[in-house]
Amino acid sequence: MRVTTEALTAAASDLSGIGAATSAANAAAKLPTAAIVPAAADEISGAVAAAFSAQGQQWQQVSAAAQDLYQRFLLLLQDSAAAYQEAESDIARWLGGLGSLFMSGAVGPTVPGVPSDGSQPAGSPQPPQPPPTLPLTG
């Protein structure tokens, strides 16, 4: 799985739109589903209306809990996108500074005891020389 700041930001934006649509739908359905009027004045119509009203009220409770969970998830997603963006910026700044050090020659690959210009330090043993060649006579 690959995570990018752009993907997290886009997901948070998409979720925000979905949440707004869901909230609007729940608000529109609140009164019609929680206050059902009996179809007639008889006992059975009253019981059916009461059962549907109770069901509507339970749905509103579940919907409110889901909306709370959604809000917390959305905030976590937005915070994650911000944290990724901050980390990417910090890394870019750090790498940019490191690159400028290498480019300036202030820092570079070194071997202990060897000057950075590649010359041999004073007093160091010289590398062995190849043996002299003898002319062949025959």
mmCIF file with all atom_site columns, C-alpha atoms in Angstrom:
data_model
loop_
_atom_site.group_PDB
_atom_site.id
_atom_site.type_symbol
_atom_site.label_atom_id
_atom_site.label_alt_id
_atom_site.label_comp_id
_atom_site.label_asym_id
_atom_site.label_entity_id
_atom_site.label_seq_id
_atom_site.pdbx_PDB_ins_code
_atom_site.Cartn_x
_atom_site.Cartn_y
_atom_site.Cartn_z
_atom_site.occupancy
_atom_site.B_iso_or_equiv
_atom_site.pdbx_formal_charge
_atom_site.auth_seq_id
_atom_site.auth_comp_id
_atom_site.auth_asym_id
_atom_site.auth_atom_id
_atom_site.pdbx_PDB_model_num
ATOM 1   C CA . MET A 1 1   ? 0.000   0.000   0.000   1.00 0.00 ? 1   MET A CA 1
ATOM 2   C CA . ARG A 1 2   ? 1.348   3.409   -0.918  1.00 0.00 ? 2   ARG A CA 1
ATOM 3   C CA . VAL A 1 3   ? 0.243   6.464   1.041   1.00 0.00 ? 3   VAL A CA 1
ATOM 4   C CA . THR A 1 4   ? 0.679   9.978   -0.275  1.00 0.00 ? 4   THR A CA 1
ATOM 5   C CA . THR A 1 5   ? -0.327  13.306  1.172   1.00 0.00 ? 5   THR A CA 1
ATOM 6   C CA . GLU A 1 6   ? -2.424  14.003  -1.907  1.00 0.00 ? 6   GLU A CA 1
ATOM 7   C CA . ALA A 1 7   ? -4.319  10.711  -1.539  1.00 0.00 ? 7   ALA A CA 1
ATOM 8   C CA . LEU A 1 8   ? -5.067  11.379  2.139   1.00 0.00 ? 8   LEU A CA 1
ATOM 9   C CA . THR A 1 9   ? -6.212  14.916  1.394   1.00 0.00 ? 9   THR A CA 1
ATOM 10  C CA . ALA A 1 10  ? -8.435  13.728  -1.476  1.00 0.00 ? 10  ALA A CA 1
ATOM 11  C CA . ALA A 1 11  ? -9.935  10.979  0.698   1.00 0.00 ? 11  ALA A CA 1
ATOM 12  C CA . ALA A 1 12  ? -10.668 13.480  3.475   1.00 0.00 ? 12  ALA A CA 1
ATOM 13  C CA . SER A 1 13  ? -12.324 15.807  0.962   1.00 0.00 ? 13  SER A CA 1
ATOM 14  C CA . ASP A 1 14  ? -14.433 12.971  -0.469  1.00 0.00 ? 14  ASP A CA 1
ATOM 15  C CA . LEU A 1 15  ? -15.463 11.850  3.018   1.00 0.00 ? 15  LEU A CA 1
ATOM 16  C CA . SER A 1 16  ? -16.372 15.397  3.942   1.00 0.00 ? 16  SER A CA 1
ATOM 17  C CA . GLY A 1 17  ? -18.770 15.552  0.994   1.00 0.00 ? 17  GLY A CA 1
ATOM 18  C CA . ILE A 1 18  ? -20.283 12.169  1.846   1.00 0.00 ? 18  ILE A CA 1
ATOM 19  C CA . GLY A 1 19  ? -20.736 13.252  5.461   1.00 0.00 ? 19  GLY A CA 1
ATOM 20  C CA . ALA A 1 20  ? -22.502 16.456  4.459   1.00 0.00 ? 20  ALA A CA 1
ATOM 21  C CA . ALA A 1 21  ? -24.910 14.543  2.206   1.00 0.00 ? 21  ALA A CA 1
ATOM 22  C CA . THR A 1 22  ? -25.595 11.944  4.906   1.00 0.00 ? 22  THR A CA 1
ATOM 23  C CA . SER A 1 23  ? -26.207 14.629  7.539   1.00 0.00 ? 23  SER A CA 1
ATOM 24  C CA . ALA A 1 24  ? -28.641 16.433  5.253   1.00 0.00 ? 24  ALA A CA 1
ATOM 25  C CA . ALA A 1 25  ? -30.536 13.200  4.516   1.00 0.00 ? 25  ALA A CA 1
ATOM 26  C CA . ASN A 1 26  ? -30.739 12.304  8.212   1.00 0.00 ? 26  ASN A CA 1
ATOM 27  C CA . ALA A 1 27  ? -31.968 15.788  9.112   1.00 0.00 ? 27  ALA A CA 1
ATOM 28  C CA . ALA A 1 28  ? -34.650 15.620  6.407   1.00 0.00 ? 28  ALA A CA 1
ATOM 29  C CA . ALA A 1 29  ? -35.816 12.193  7.605   1.00 0.00 ? 29  ALA A CA 1
ATOM 30  C CA . LYS A 1 30  ? -35.783 12.975  11.325  1.00 0.00 ? 30  LYS A CA 1
ATOM 31  C CA . LEU A 1 31  ? -39.319 14.282  11.807  1.00 0.00 ? 31  LEU A CA 1
ATOM 32  C CA . PRO A 1 32  ? -41.134 12.065  9.280   1.00 0.00 ? 32  PRO A CA 1
ATOM 33  C CA . THR A 1 33  ? -39.605 8.870   10.726  1.00 0.00 ? 33  THR A CA 1
ATOM 34  C CA . ALA A 1 34  ? -39.831 9.704   14.431  1.00 0.00 ? 34  ALA A CA 1
ATOM 35  C CA . ALA A 1 35  ? -43.349 11.119  14.637  1.00 0.00 ? 35  ALA A CA 1
ATOM 36  C CA . ILE A 1 36  ? -45.581 8.766   12.632  1.00 0.00 ? 36  ILE A CA 1
ATOM 37  C CA . VAL A 1 37  ? -49.256 9.659   12.754  1.00 0.00 ? 37  VAL A CA 1
ATOM 38  C CA . PRO A 1 38  ? -51.652 6.685   13.004  1.00 0.00 ? 38  PRO A CA 1
ATOM 39  C CA . ALA A 1 39  ? -53.578 5.996   9.801   1.00 0.00 ? 39  ALA A CA 1
ATOM 40  C CA . ALA A 1 40  ? -56.838 5.643   11.704  1.00 0.00 ? 40  ALA A CA 1
ATOM 41  C CA . ALA A 1 41  ? -58.193 6.100   15.208  1.00 0.00 ? 41  ALA A CA 1
ATOM 42  C CA . ASP A 1 42  ? -58.208 2.385   16.000  1.00 0.00 ? 42  ASP A CA 1
ATOM 43  C CA . GLU A 1 43  ? -55.923 0.502   18.381  1.00 0.00 ? 43  GLU A CA 1
ATOM 44  C CA . ILE A 1 44  ? -53.956 -1.367  15.710  1.00 0.00 ? 44  ILE A CA 1
ATOM 45  C CA . SER A 1 45  ? -53.165 1.783   13.697  1.00 0.00 ? 45  SER A CA 1
ATOM 46  C CA . GLY A 1 46  ? -51.931 3.432   16.902  1.00 0.00 ? 46  GLY A CA 1
ATOM 47  C CA . ALA A 1 47  ? -49.725 0.418   17.744  1.00 0.00 ? 47  ALA A CA 1
ATOM 48  C CA . VAL A 1 48  ? -48.253 0.264   14.222  1.00 0.00 ? 48  VAL A CA 1
ATOM 49  C CA . ALA A 1 49  ? -47.565 4.022   14.236  1.00 0.00 ? 49  ALA A CA 1
ATOM 50  C CA . ALA A 1 50  ? -45.939 3.739   17.681  1.00 0.00 ? 50  ALA A CA 1
ATOM 51  C CA . ALA A 1 51  ? -43.744 0.831   16.498  1.00 0.00 ? 51  ALA A CA 1
ATOM 52  C CA . PHE A 1 52  ? -42.635 2.774   13.419  1.00 0.00 ? 52  PHE A CA 1
ATOM 53  C CA . SER A 1 53  ? -41.992 5.884   15.516  1.00 0.00 ? 53  SER A CA 1
ATOM 54  C CA . ALA A 1 54  ? -39.880 3.857   17.959  1.00 0.00 ? 54  ALA A CA 1
ATOM 55  C CA . GLN A 1 55  ? -37.964 2.383   15.035  1.00 0.00 ? 55  GLN A CA 1
ATOM 56  C CA . GLY A 1 56  ? -37.389 5.889   13.634  1.00 0.00 ? 56  GLY A CA 1
ATOM 57  C CA . GLN A 1 57  ? -36.135 7.139   17.004  1.00 0.00 ? 57  GLN A CA 1
ATOM 58  C CA . GLN A 1 58  ? -33.753 4.183   17.291  1.00 0.00 ? 58  GLN A CA 1
ATOM 59  C CA . TRP A 1 59  ? -32.487 4.939   13.785  1.00 0.00 ? 59  TRP A CA 1
ATOM 60  C CA . GLN A 1 60  ? -31.830 8.547   14.801  1.00 0.00 ? 60  GLN A CA 1
ATOM 61  C CA . GLN A 1 61  ? -29.774 7.327   17.804  1.00 0.00 ? 61  GLN A CA 1
ATOM 62  C CA . VAL A 1 62  ? -27.756 4.930   15.646  1.00 0.00 ? 62  VAL A CA 1
ATOM 63  C CA . SER A 1 63  ? -27.341 7.632   13.018  1.00 0.00 ? 63  SER A CA 1
ATOM 64  C CA . ALA A 1 64  ? -26.066 10.122  15.625  1.00 0.00 ? 64  ALA A CA 1
ATOM 65  C CA . ALA A 1 65  ? -23.525 7.560   16.888  1.00 0.00 ? 65  ALA A CA 1
ATOM 66  C CA . ALA A 1 66  ? -22.414 6.848   13.315  1.00 0.00 ? 66  ALA A CA 1
ATOM 67  C CA . GLN A 1 67  ? -22.104 10.588  12.646  1.00 0.00 ? 67  GLN A CA 1
ATOM 68  C CA . ASP A 1 68  ? -19.901 10.953  15.740  1.00 0.00 ? 68  ASP A CA 1
ATOM 69  C CA . LEU A 1 69  ? -17.697 8.057   14.602  1.00 0.00 ? 69  LEU A CA 1
ATOM 70  C CA . TYR A 1 70  ? -17.539 9.556   11.111  1.00 0.00 ? 70  TYR A CA 1
ATOM 71  C CA . GLN A 1 71  ? -16.452 12.945  12.488  1.00 0.00 ? 71  GLN A CA 1
ATOM 72  C CA . ARG A 1 72  ? -13.674 11.369  14.572  1.00 0.00 ? 72  ARG A CA 1
ATOM 73  C CA . PHE A 1 73  ? -12.471 9.315   11.595  1.00 0.00 ? 73  PHE A CA 1
ATOM 74  C CA . LEU A 1 74  ? -12.493 12.371  9.330   1.00 0.00 ? 74  LEU A CA 1
ATOM 75  C CA . LEU A 1 75  ? -10.454 14.383  11.860  1.00 0.00 ? 75  LEU A CA 1
ATOM 76  C CA . LEU A 1 76  ? -7.927  11.553  12.159  1.00 0.00 ? 76  LEU A CA 1
ATOM 77  C CA . LEU A 1 77  ? -7.633  11.366  8.380   1.00 0.00 ? 77  LEU A CA 1
ATOM 78  C CA . GLN A 1 78  ? -7.142  15.127  8.093   1.00 0.00 ? 78  GLN A CA 1
ATOM 79  C CA . ASP A 1 79  ? -4.552  15.066  10.903  1.00 0.00 ? 79  ASP A CA 1
ATOM 80  C CA . SER A 1 80  ? -2.751  12.202  9.161   1.00 0.00 ? 80  SER A CA 1
ATOM 81  C CA . ALA A 1 81  ? -2.629  14.144  5.895   1.00 0.00 ? 81  ALA A CA 1
ATOM 82  C CA . ALA A 1 82  ? -1.191  17.155  7.728   1.00 0.00 ? 82  ALA A CA 1
ATOM 83  C CA . ALA A 1 83  ? 1.386   14.958  9.503   1.00 0.00 ? 83  ALA A CA 1
ATOM 84  C CA . TYR A 1 84  ? 2.449   13.354  6.211   1.00 0.00 ? 84  TYR A CA 1
ATOM 85  C CA . GLN A 1 85  ? 2.782   16.794  4.609   1.00 0.00 ? 85  GLN A CA 1
ATOM 86  C CA . GLU A 1 86  ? 4.877   18.057  7.515   1.00 0.00 ? 86  GLU A CA 1
ATOM 87  C CA . ALA A 1 87  ? 7.111   14.968  7.427   1.00 0.00 ? 87  ALA A CA 1
ATOM 88  C CA . GLU A 1 88  ? 7.609   15.294  3.667   1.00 0.00 ? 88  GLU A CA 1
ATOM 89  C CA . SER A 1 89  ? 8.537   18.967  4.065   1.00 0.00 ? 89  SER A CA 1
ATOM 90  C CA . ASP A 1 90  ? 10.976  18.180  6.881   1.00 0.00 ? 90  ASP A CA 1
ATOM 91  C CA . ILE A 1 91  ? 12.616  15.413  4.858   1.00 0.00 ? 91  ILE A CA 1
ATOM 92  C CA . ALA A 1 92  ? 12.863  17.629  1.772   1.00 0.00 ? 92  ALA A CA 1
ATOM 93  C CA . ARG A 1 93  ? 14.481  20.400  3.826   1.00 0.00 ? 93  ARG A CA 1
ATOM 94  C CA . TRP A 1 94  ? 16.890  17.934  5.431   1.00 0.00 ? 94  TRP A CA 1
ATOM 95  C CA . LEU A 1 95  ? 17.821  16.318  2.124   1.00 0.00 ? 95  LEU A CA 1
ATOM 96  C CA . GLY A 1 96  ? 18.186  19.720  0.484   1.00 0.00 ? 96  GLY A CA 1
ATOM 97  C CA . GLY A 1 97  ? 20.584  20.819  3.211   1.00 0.00 ? 97  GLY A CA 1
ATOM 98  C CA . LEU A 1 98  ? 22.519  17.577  2.982   1.00 0.00 ? 98  LEU A CA 1
ATOM 99  C CA . GLY A 1 99  ? 22.752  17.886  -0.795  1.00 0.00 ? 99  GLY A CA 1
ATOM 100 C CA . SER A 1 100 ? 24.129  21.414  -0.562  1.00 0.00 ? 100 SER A CA 1
ATOM 101 C CA . LEU A 1 101 ? 26.787  20.200  1.891   1.00 0.00 ? 101 LEU A CA 1
ATOM 102 C CA . PHE A 1 102 ? 27.905  17.522  -0.567  1.00 0.00 ? 102 PHE A CA 1
ATOM 103 C CA . MET A 1 103 ? 27.838  19.944  -3.484  1.00 0.00 ? 103 MET A CA 1
ATOM 104 C CA . SER A 1 104 ? 29.936  22.481  -1.585  1.00 0.00 ? 104 SER A CA 1
ATOM 105 C CA . GLY A 1 105 ? 32.524  19.829  -0.753  1.00 0.00 ? 105 GLY A CA 1
ATOM 106 C CA . ALA A 1 106 ? 32.122  20.471  2.965   1.00 0.00 ? 106 ALA A CA 1
ATOM 107 C CA . VAL A 1 107 ? 31.054  16.870  3.423   1.00 0.00 ? 107 VAL A CA 1
ATOM 108 C CA . GLY A 1 108 ? 31.904  13.894  1.321   1.00 0.00 ? 108 GLY A CA 1
ATOM 109 C CA . PRO A 1 109 ? 32.960  10.301  1.473   1.00 0.00 ? 109 PRO A CA 1
ATOM 110 C CA . THR A 1 110 ? 36.131  9.985   3.526   1.00 0.00 ? 110 THR A CA 1
ATOM 111 C CA . VAL A 1 111 ? 38.581  7.287   4.501   1.00 0.00 ? 111 VAL A CA 1
ATOM 112 C CA . PRO A 1 112 ? 40.060  7.605   7.994   1.00 0.00 ? 112 PRO A CA 1
ATOM 113 C CA . GLY A 1 113 ? 43.614  8.955   7.852   1.00 0.00 ? 113 GLY A CA 1
ATOM 114 C CA . VAL A 1 114 ? 43.411  10.051  4.207   1.00 0.00 ? 114 VAL A CA 1
ATOM 115 C CA . PRO A 1 115 ? 42.973  13.744  3.374   1.00 0.00 ? 115 PRO A CA 1
ATOM 116 C CA . SER A 1 116 ? 39.828  14.571  1.435   1.00 0.00 ? 116 SER A CA 1
ATOM 117 C CA . ASP A 1 117 ? 41.914  15.633  -1.589  1.00 0.00 ? 117 ASP A CA 1
ATOM 118 C CA . GLY A 1 118 ? 43.162  12.035  -1.958  1.00 0.00 ? 118 GLY A CA 1
ATOM 119 C CA . SER A 1 119 ? 46.842  12.773  -1.240  1.00 0.00 ? 119 SER A CA 1
ATOM 120 C CA . GLN A 1 120 ? 48.844  10.666  1.205   1.00 0.00 ? 120 GLN A CA 1
ATOM 121 C CA . PRO A 1 121 ? 49.363  12.150  4.671   1.00 0.00 ? 121 PRO A CA 1
ATOM 122 C CA . ALA A 1 122 ? 52.924  13.135  5.578   1.00 0.00 ? 122 ALA A CA 1
ATOM 123 C CA . GLY A 1 123 ? 54.969  10.252  6.987   1.00 0.00 ? 123 GLY A CA 1
ATOM 124 C CA . SER A 1 124 ? 52.659  7.568   5.700   1.00 0.00 ? 124 SER A CA 1
ATOM 125 C CA . PRO A 1 125 ? 54.186  4.503   4.086   1.00 0.00 ? 125 PRO A CA 1
ATOM 126 C CA . GLN A 1 126 ? 54.373  4.682   0.330   1.00 0.00 ? 126 GLN A CA 1
ATOM 127 C CA . PRO A 1 127 ? 52.687  1.981   -1.707  1.00 0.00 ? 127 PRO A CA 1
ATOM 128 C CA . PRO A 1 128 ? 55.058  -0.762  -2.876  1.00 0.00 ? 128 PRO A CA 1
ATOM 129 C CA . GLN A 1 129 ? 56.759  -0.156  -6.217  1.00 0.00 ? 129 GLN A CA 1
ATOM 130 C CA . PRO A 1 130 ? 56.839  -2.891  -8.870  1.00 0.00 ? 130 PRO A CA 1
ATOM 131 C CA . PRO A 1 131 ? 60.209  -4.683  -9.227  1.00 0.00 ? 131 PRO A CA 1
ATOM 132 C CA . PRO A 1 132 ? 62.489  -3.389  -11.988 1.00 0.00 ? 132 PRO A CA 1
ATOM 133 C CA . THR A 1 133 ? 62.393  -5.296  -15.226 1.00 0.00 ? 133 THR A CA 1
ATOM 134 C CA . LEU A 1 134 ? 65.586  -6.844  -16.560 1.00 0.00 ? 134 LEU A CA 1
ATOM 135 C CA . PRO A 1 135 ? 66.363  -6.774  -20.245 1.00 0.00 ? 135 PRO A CA 1
ATOM 136 C CA . LEU A 1 136 ? 66.231  -10.148 -21.878 1.00 0.00 ? 136 LEU A CA 1
ATOM 137 C CA . THR A 1 137 ? 69.394  -11.137 -23.723 1.00 0.00 ? 137 THR A CA 1
ATOM 138 C CA . GLY A 1 138 ? 69.719  -14.116 -25.668 1.00 0.00 ? 138 GLY A CA 1
#
